[in-house]
N, CA, C and O atoms as a GROMACS GRO file, in nm:
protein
  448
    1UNK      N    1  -8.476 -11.116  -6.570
    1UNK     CA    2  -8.382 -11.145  -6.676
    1UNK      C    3  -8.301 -11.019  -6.705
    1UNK      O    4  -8.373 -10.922  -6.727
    2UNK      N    5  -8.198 -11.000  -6.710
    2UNK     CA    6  -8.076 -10.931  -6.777
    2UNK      C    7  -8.055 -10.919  -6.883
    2UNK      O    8  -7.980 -11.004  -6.932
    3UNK      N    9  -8.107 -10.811  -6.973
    3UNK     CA   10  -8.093 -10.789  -7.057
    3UNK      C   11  -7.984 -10.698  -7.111
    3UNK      O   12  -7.919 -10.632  -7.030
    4UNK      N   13  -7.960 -10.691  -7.230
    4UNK     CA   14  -7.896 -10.575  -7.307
    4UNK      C   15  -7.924 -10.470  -7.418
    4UNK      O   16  -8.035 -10.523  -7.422
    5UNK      N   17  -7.928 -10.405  -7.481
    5UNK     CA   18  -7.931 -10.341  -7.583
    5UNK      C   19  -7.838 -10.236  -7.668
    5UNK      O   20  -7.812 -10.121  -7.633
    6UNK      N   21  -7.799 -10.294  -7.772
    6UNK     CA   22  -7.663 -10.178  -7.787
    6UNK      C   23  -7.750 -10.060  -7.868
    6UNK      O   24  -7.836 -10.112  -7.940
    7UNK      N   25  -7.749  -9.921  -7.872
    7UNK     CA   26  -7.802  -9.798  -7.935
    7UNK      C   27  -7.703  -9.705  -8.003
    7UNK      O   28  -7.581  -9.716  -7.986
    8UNK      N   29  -7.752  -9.624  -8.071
    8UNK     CA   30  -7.669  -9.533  -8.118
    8UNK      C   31  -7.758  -9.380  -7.998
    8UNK      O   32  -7.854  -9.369  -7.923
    9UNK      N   33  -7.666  -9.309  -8.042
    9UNK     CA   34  -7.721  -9.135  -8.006
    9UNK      C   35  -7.842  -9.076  -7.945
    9UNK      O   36  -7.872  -9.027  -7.837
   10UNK      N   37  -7.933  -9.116  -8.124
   10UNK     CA   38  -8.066  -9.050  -8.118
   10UNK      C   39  -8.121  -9.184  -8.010
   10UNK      O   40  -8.178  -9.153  -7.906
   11UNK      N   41  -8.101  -9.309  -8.039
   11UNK     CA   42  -8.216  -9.394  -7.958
   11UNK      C   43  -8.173  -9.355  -7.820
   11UNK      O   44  -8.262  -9.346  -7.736
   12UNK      N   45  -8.016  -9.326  -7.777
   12UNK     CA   46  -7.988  -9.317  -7.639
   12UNK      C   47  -8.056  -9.172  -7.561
   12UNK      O   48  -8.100  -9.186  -7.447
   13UNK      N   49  -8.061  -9.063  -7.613
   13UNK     CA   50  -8.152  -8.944  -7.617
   13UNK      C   51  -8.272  -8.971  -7.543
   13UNK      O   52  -8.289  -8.949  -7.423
   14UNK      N   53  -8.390  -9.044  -7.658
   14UNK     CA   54  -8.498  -9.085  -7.634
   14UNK      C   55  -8.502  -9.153  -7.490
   14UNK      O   56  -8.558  -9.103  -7.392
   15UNK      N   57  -8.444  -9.257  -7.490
   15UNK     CA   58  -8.425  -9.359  -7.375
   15UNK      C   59  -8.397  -9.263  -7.247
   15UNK      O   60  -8.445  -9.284  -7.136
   16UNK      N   61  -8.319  -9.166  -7.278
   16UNK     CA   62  -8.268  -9.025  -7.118
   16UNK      C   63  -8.440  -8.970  -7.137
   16UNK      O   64  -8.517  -9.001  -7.047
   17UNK      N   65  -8.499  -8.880  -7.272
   17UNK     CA   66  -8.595  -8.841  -7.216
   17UNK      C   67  -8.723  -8.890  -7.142
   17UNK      O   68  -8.812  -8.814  -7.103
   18UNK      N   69  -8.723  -9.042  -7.126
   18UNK     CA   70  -8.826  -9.140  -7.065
   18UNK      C   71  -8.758  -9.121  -6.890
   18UNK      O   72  -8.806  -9.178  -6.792
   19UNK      N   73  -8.654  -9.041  -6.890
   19UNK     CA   74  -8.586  -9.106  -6.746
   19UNK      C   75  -8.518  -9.225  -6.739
   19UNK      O   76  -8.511  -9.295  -6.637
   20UNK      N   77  -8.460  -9.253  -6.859
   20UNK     CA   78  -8.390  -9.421  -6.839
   20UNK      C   79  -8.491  -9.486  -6.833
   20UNK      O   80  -8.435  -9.578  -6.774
   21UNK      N   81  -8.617  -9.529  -6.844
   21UNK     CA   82  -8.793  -9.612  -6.777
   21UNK      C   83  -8.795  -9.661  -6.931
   21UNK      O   84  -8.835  -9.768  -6.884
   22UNK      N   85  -8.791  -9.678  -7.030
   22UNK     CA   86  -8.805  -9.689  -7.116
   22UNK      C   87  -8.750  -9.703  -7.328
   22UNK      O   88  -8.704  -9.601  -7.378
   23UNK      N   89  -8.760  -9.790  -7.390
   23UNK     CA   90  -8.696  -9.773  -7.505
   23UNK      C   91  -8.864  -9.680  -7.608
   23UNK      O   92  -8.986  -9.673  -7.592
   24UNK      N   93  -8.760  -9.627  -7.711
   24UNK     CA   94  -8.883  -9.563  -7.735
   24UNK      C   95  -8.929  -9.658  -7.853
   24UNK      O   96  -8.854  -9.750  -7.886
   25UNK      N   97  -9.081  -9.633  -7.933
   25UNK     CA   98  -9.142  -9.723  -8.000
   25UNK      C   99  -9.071  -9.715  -8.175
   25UNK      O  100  -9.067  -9.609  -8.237
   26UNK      N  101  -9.032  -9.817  -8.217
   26UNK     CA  102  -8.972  -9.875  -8.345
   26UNK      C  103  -8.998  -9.764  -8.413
   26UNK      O  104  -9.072  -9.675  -8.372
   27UNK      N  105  -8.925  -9.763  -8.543
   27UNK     CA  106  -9.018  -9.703  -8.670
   27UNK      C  107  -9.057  -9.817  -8.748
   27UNK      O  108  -9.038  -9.939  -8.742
   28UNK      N  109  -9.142  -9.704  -8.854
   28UNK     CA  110  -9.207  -9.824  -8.930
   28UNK      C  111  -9.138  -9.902  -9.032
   28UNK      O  112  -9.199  -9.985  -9.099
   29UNK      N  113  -9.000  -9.878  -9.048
   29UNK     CA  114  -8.921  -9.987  -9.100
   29UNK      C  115  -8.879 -10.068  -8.993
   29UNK      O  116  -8.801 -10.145  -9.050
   30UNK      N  117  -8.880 -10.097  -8.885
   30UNK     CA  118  -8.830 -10.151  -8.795
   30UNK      C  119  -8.914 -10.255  -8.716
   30UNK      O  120  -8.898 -10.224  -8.598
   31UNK      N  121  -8.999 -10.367  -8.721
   31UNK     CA  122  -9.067 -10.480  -8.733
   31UNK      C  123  -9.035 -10.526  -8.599
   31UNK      O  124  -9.125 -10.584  -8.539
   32UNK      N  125  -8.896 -10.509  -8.528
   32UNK     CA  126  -8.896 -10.627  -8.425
   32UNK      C  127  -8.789 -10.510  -8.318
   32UNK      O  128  -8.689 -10.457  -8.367
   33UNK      N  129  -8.823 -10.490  -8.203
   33UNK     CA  130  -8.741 -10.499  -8.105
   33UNK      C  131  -8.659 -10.593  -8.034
   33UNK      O  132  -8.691 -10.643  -7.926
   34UNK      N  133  -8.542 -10.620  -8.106
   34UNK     CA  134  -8.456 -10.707  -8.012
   34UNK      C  135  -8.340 -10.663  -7.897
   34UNK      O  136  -8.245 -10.599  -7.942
   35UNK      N  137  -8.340 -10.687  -7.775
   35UNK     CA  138  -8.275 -10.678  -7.673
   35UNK      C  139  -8.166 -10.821  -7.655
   35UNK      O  140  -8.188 -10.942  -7.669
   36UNK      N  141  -8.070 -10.762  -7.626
   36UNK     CA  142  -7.977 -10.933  -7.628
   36UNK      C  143  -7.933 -11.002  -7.528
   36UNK      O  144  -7.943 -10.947  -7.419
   37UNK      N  145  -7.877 -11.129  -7.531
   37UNK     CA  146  -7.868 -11.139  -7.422
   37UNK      C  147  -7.744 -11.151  -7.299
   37UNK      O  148  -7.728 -11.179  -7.180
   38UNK      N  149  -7.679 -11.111  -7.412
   38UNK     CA  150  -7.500 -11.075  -7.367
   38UNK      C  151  -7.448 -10.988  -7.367
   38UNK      O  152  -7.445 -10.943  -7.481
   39UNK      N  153  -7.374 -10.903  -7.269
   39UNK     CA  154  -7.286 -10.818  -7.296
   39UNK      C  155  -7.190 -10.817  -7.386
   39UNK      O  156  -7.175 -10.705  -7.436
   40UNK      N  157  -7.107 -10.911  -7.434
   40UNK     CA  158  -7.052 -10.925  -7.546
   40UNK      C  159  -7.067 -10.926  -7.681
   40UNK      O  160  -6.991 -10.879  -7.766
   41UNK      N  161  -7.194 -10.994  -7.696
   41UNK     CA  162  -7.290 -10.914  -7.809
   41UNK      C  163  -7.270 -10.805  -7.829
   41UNK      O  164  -7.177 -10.755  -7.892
   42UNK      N  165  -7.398 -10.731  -7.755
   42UNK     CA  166  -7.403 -10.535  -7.705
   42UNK      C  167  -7.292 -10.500  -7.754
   42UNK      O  168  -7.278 -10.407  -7.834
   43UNK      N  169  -7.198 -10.576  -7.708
   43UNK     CA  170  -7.073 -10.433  -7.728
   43UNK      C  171  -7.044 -10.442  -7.834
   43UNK      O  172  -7.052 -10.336  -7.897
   44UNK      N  173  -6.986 -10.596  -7.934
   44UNK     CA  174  -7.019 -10.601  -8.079
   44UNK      C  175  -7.081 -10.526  -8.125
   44UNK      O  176  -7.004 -10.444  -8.176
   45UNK      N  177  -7.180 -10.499  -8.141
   45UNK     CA  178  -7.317 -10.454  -8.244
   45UNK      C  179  -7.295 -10.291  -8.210
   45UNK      O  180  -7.287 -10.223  -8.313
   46UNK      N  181  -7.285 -10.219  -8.088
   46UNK     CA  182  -7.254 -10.121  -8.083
   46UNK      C  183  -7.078 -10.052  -8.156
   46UNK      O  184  -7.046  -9.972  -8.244
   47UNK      N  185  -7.019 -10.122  -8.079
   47UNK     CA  186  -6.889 -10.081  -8.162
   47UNK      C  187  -6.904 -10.081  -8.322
   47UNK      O  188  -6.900  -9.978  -8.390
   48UNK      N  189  -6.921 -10.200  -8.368
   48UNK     CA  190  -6.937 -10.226  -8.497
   48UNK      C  191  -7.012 -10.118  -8.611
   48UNK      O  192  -6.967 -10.048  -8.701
   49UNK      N  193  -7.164 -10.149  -8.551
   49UNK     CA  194  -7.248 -10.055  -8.614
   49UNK      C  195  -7.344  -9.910  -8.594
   49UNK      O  196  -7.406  -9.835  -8.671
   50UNK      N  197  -7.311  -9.918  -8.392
   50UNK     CA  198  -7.349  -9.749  -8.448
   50UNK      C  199  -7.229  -9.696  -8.382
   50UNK      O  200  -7.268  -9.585  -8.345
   51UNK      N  201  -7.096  -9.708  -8.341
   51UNK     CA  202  -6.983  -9.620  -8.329
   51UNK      C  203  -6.909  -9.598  -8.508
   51UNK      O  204  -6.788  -9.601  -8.530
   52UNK      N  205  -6.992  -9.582  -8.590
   52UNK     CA  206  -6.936  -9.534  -8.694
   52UNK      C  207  -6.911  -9.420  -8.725
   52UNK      O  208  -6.981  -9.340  -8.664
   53UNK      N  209  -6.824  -9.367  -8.811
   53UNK     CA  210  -6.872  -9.225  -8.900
   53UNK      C  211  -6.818  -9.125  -8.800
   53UNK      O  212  -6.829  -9.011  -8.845
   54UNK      N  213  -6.766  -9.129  -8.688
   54UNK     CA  214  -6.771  -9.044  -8.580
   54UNK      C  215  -6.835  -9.044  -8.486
   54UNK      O  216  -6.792  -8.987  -8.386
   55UNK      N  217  -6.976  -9.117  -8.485
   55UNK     CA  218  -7.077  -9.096  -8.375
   55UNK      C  219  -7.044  -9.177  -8.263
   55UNK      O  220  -6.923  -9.178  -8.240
   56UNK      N  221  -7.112  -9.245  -8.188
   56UNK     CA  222  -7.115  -9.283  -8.077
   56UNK      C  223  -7.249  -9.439  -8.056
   56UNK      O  224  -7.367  -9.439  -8.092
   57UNK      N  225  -7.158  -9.571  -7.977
   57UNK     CA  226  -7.238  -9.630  -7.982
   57UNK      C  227  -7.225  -9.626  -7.864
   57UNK      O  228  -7.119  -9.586  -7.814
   58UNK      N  229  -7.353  -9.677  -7.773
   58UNK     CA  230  -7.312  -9.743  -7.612
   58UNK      C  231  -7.393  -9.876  -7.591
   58UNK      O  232  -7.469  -9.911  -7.681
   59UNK      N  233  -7.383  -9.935  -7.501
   59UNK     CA  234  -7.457 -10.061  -7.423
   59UNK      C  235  -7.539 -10.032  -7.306
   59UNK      O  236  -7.480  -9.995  -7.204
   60UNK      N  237  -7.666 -10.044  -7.306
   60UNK     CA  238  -7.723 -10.026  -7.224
   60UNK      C  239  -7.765 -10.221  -7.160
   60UNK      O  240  -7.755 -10.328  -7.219
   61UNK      N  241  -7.813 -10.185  -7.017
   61UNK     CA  242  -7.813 -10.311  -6.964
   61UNK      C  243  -7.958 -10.245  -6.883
   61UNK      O  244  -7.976 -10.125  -6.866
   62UNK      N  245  -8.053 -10.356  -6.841
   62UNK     CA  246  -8.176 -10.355  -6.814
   62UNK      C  247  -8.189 -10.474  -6.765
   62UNK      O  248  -8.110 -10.562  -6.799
   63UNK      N  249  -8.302 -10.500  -6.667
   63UNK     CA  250  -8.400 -10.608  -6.626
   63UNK      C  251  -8.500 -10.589  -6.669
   63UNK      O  252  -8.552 -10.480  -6.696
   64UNK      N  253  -8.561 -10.740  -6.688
   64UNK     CA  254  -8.724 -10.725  -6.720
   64UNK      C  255  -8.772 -10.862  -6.642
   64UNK      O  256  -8.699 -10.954  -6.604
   65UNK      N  257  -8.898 -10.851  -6.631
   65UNK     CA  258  -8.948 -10.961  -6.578
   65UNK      C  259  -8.949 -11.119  -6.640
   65UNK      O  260  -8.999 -11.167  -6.742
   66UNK      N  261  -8.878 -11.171  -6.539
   66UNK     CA  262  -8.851 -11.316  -6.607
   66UNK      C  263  -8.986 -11.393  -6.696
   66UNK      O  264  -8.987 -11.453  -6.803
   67UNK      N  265  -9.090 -11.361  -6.603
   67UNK     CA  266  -9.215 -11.444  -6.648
   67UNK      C  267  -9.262 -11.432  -6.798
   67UNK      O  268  -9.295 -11.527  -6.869
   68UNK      N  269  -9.260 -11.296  -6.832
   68UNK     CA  270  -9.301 -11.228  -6.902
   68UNK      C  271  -9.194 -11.223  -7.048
   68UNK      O  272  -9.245 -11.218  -7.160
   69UNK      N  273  -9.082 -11.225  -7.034
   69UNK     CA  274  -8.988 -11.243  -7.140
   69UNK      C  275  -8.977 -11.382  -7.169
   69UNK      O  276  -8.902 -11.419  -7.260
   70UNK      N  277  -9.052 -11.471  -7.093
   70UNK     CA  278  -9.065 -11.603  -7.131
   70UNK      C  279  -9.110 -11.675  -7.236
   70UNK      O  280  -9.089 -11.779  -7.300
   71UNK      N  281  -9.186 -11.572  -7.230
   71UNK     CA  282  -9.301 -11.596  -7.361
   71UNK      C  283  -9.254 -11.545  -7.488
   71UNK      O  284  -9.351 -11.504  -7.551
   72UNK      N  285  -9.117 -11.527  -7.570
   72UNK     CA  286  -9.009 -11.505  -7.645
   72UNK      C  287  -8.916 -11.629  -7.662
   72UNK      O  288  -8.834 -11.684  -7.589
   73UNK      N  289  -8.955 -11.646  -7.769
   73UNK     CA  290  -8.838 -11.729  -7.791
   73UNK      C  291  -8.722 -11.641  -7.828
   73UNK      O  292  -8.716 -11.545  -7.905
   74UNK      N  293  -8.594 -11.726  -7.722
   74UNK     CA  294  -8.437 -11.670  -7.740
   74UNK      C  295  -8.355 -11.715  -7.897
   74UNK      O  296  -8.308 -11.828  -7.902
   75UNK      N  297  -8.343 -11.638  -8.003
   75UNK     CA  298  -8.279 -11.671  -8.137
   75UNK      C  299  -8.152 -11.636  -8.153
   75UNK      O  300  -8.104 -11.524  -8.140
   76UNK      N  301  -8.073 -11.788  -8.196
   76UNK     CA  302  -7.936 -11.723  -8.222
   76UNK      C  303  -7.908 -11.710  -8.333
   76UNK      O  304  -7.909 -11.805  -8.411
   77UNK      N  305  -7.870 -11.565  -8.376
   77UNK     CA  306  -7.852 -11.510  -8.508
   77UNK      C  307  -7.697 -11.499  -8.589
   77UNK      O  308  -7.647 -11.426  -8.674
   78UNK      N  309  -7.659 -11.602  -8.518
   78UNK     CA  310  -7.461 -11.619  -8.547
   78UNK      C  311  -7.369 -11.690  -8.482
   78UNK      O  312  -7.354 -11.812  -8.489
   79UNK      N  313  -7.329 -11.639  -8.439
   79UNK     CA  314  -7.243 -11.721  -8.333
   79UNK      C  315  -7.314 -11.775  -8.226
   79UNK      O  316  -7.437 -11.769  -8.226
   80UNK      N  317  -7.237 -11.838  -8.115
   80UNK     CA  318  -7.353 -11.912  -8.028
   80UNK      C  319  -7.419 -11.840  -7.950
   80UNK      O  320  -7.527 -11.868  -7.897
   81UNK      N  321  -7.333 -11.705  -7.936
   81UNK     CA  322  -7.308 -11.621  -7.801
   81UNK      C  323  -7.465 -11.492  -7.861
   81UNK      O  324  -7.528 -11.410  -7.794
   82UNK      N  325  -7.479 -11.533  -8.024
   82UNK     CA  326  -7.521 -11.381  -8.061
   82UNK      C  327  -7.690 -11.427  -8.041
   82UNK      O  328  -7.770 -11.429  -8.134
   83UNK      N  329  -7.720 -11.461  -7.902
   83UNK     CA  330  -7.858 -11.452  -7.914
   83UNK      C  331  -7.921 -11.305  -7.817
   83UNK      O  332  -7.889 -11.214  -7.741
   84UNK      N  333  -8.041 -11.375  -7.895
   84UNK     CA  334  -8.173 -11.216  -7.876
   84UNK      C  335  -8.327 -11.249  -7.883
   84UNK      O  336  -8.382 -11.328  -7.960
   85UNK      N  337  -8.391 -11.159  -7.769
   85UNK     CA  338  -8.526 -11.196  -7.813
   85UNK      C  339  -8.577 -11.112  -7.923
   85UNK      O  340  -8.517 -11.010  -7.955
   86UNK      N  341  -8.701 -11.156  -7.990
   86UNK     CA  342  -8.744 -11.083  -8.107
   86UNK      C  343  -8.868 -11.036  -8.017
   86UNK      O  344  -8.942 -11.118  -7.963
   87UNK      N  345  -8.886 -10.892  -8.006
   87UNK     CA  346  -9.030 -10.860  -7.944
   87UNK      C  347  -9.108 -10.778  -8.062
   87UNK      O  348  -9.071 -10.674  -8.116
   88UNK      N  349  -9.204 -10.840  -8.083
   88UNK     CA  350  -9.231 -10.753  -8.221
   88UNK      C  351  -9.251 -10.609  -8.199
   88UNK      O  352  -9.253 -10.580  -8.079
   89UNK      N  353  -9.267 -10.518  -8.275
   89UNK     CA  354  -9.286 -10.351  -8.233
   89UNK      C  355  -9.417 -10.316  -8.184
   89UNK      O  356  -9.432 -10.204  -8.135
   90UNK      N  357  -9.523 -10.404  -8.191
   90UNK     CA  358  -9.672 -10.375  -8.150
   90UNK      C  359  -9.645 -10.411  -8.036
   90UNK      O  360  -9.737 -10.361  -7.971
   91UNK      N  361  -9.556 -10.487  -7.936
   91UNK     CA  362  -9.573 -10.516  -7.805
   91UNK      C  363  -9.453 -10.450  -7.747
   91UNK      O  364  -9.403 -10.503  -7.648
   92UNK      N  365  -9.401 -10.342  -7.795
   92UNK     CA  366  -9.277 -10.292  -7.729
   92UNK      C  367  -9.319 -10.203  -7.599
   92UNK      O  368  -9.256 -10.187  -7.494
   93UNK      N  369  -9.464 -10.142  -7.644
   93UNK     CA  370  -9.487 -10.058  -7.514
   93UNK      C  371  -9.507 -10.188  -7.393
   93UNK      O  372  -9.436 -10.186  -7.292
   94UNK      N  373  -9.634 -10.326  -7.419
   94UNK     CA  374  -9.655 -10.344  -7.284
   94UNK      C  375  -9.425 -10.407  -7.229
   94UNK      O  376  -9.367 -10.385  -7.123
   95UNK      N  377  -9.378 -10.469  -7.339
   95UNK     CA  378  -9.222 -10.502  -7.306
   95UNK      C  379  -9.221 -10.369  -7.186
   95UNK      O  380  -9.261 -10.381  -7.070
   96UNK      N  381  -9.188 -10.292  -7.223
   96UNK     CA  382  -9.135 -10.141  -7.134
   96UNK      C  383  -9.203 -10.177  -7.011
   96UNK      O  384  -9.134 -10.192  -6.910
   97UNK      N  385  -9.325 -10.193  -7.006
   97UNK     CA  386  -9.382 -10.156  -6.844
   97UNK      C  387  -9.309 -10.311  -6.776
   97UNK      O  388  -9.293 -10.305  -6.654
   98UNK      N  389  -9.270 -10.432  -6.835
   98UNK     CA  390  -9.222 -10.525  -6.723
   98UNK      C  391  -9.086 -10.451  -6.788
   98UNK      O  392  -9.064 -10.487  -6.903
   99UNK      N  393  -9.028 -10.392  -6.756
   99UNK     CA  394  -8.876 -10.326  -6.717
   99UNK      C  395  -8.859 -10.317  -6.567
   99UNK      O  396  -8.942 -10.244  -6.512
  100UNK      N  397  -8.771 -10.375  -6.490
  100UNK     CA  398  -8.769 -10.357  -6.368
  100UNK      C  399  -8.608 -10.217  -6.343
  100UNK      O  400  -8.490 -10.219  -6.375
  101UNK      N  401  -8.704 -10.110  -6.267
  101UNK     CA  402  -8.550 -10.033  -6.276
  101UNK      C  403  -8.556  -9.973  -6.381
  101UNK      O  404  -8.652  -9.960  -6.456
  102UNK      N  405  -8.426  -9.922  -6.394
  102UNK     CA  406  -8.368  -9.810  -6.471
  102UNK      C  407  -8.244  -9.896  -6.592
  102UNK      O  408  -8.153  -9.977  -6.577
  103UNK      N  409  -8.280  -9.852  -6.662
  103UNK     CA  410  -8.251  -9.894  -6.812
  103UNK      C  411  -8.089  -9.815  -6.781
  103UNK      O  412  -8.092  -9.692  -6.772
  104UNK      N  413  -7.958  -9.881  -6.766
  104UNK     CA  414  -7.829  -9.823  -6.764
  104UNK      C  415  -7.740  -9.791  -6.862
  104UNK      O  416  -7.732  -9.891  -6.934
  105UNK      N  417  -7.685  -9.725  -6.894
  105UNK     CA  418  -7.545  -9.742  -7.013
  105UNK      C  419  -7.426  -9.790  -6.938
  105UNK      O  420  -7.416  -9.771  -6.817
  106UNK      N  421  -7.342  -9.847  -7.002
  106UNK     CA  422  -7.286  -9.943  -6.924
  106UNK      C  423  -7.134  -9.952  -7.016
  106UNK      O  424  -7.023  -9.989  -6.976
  107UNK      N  425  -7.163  -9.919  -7.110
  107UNK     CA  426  -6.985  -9.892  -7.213
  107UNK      C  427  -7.054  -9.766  -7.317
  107UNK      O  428  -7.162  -9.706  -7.324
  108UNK      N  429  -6.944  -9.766  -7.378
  108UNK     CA  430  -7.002  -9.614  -7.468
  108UNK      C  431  -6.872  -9.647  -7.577
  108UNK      O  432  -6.765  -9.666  -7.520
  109UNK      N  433  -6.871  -9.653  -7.691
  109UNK     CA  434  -6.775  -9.685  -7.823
  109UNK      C  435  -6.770  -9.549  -7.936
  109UNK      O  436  -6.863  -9.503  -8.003
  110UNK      N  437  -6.679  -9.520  -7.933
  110UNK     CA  438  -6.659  -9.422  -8.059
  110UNK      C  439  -6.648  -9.257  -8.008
  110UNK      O  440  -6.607  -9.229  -7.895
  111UNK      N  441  -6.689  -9.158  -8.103
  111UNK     CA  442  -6.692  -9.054  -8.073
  111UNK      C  443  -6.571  -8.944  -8.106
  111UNK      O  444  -6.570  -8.822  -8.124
  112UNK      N  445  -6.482  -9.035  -8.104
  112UNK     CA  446  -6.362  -8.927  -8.084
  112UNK      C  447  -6.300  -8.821  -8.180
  112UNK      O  448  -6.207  -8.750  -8.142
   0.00000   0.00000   0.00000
């Protein structure tokens, strides 16, 4: 499955110091890892909310194992297009190990 994720800075950082292999684990305000399932999304959510203020958002794009993301239900949180899985934050590490590949950036918003 083809995933997405839009990040700001610090999460994109983290994500380089894993080697691209990895997102790093939630904080404790942060309950659910969602990855989406559109590029058009991604780029929404990045432009929108972390290319603010000056900083920088980007889109990263990933595979994960179909079998395994199965077991997620896909939620659409808006429009038809704005769906996402909810992975809760206690299962974000085993999520990471079915990552197939290298976790990419793929647009980059803001900065200037």
């Amino acid at each position: 499955m083809v995933l997405y994720r839009p990040v700001g800075e610090a999460e994109l950082k983290l994500i380089a110091d894993s080697g691209y292999k990895e997102f790093p684990p939630r904080l404790p305000d942060q309950p659910i890892f969602y990855p989406v399932l559109n590029e058009k999304y991604a780029s929404e959510i990045a432009e929108k909310w972390n290319a603010v203020g000056g900083n920088k958002g980007f889109v990263t794009r990933f595979v994960a194992d179909d079998s395994f993301c199965g077991k997620y239900q896909v939620r659409t949180v808006g429009r038809s297009y704005h769906q996402e899985l909810w992975i809760p934050a206690e299962e974000l590490e085993e999520f990471n190990r079915h990552i197939i590949g290298d976790i990419e950036v793929i647009r980059t918003f803001g900065g200037e």
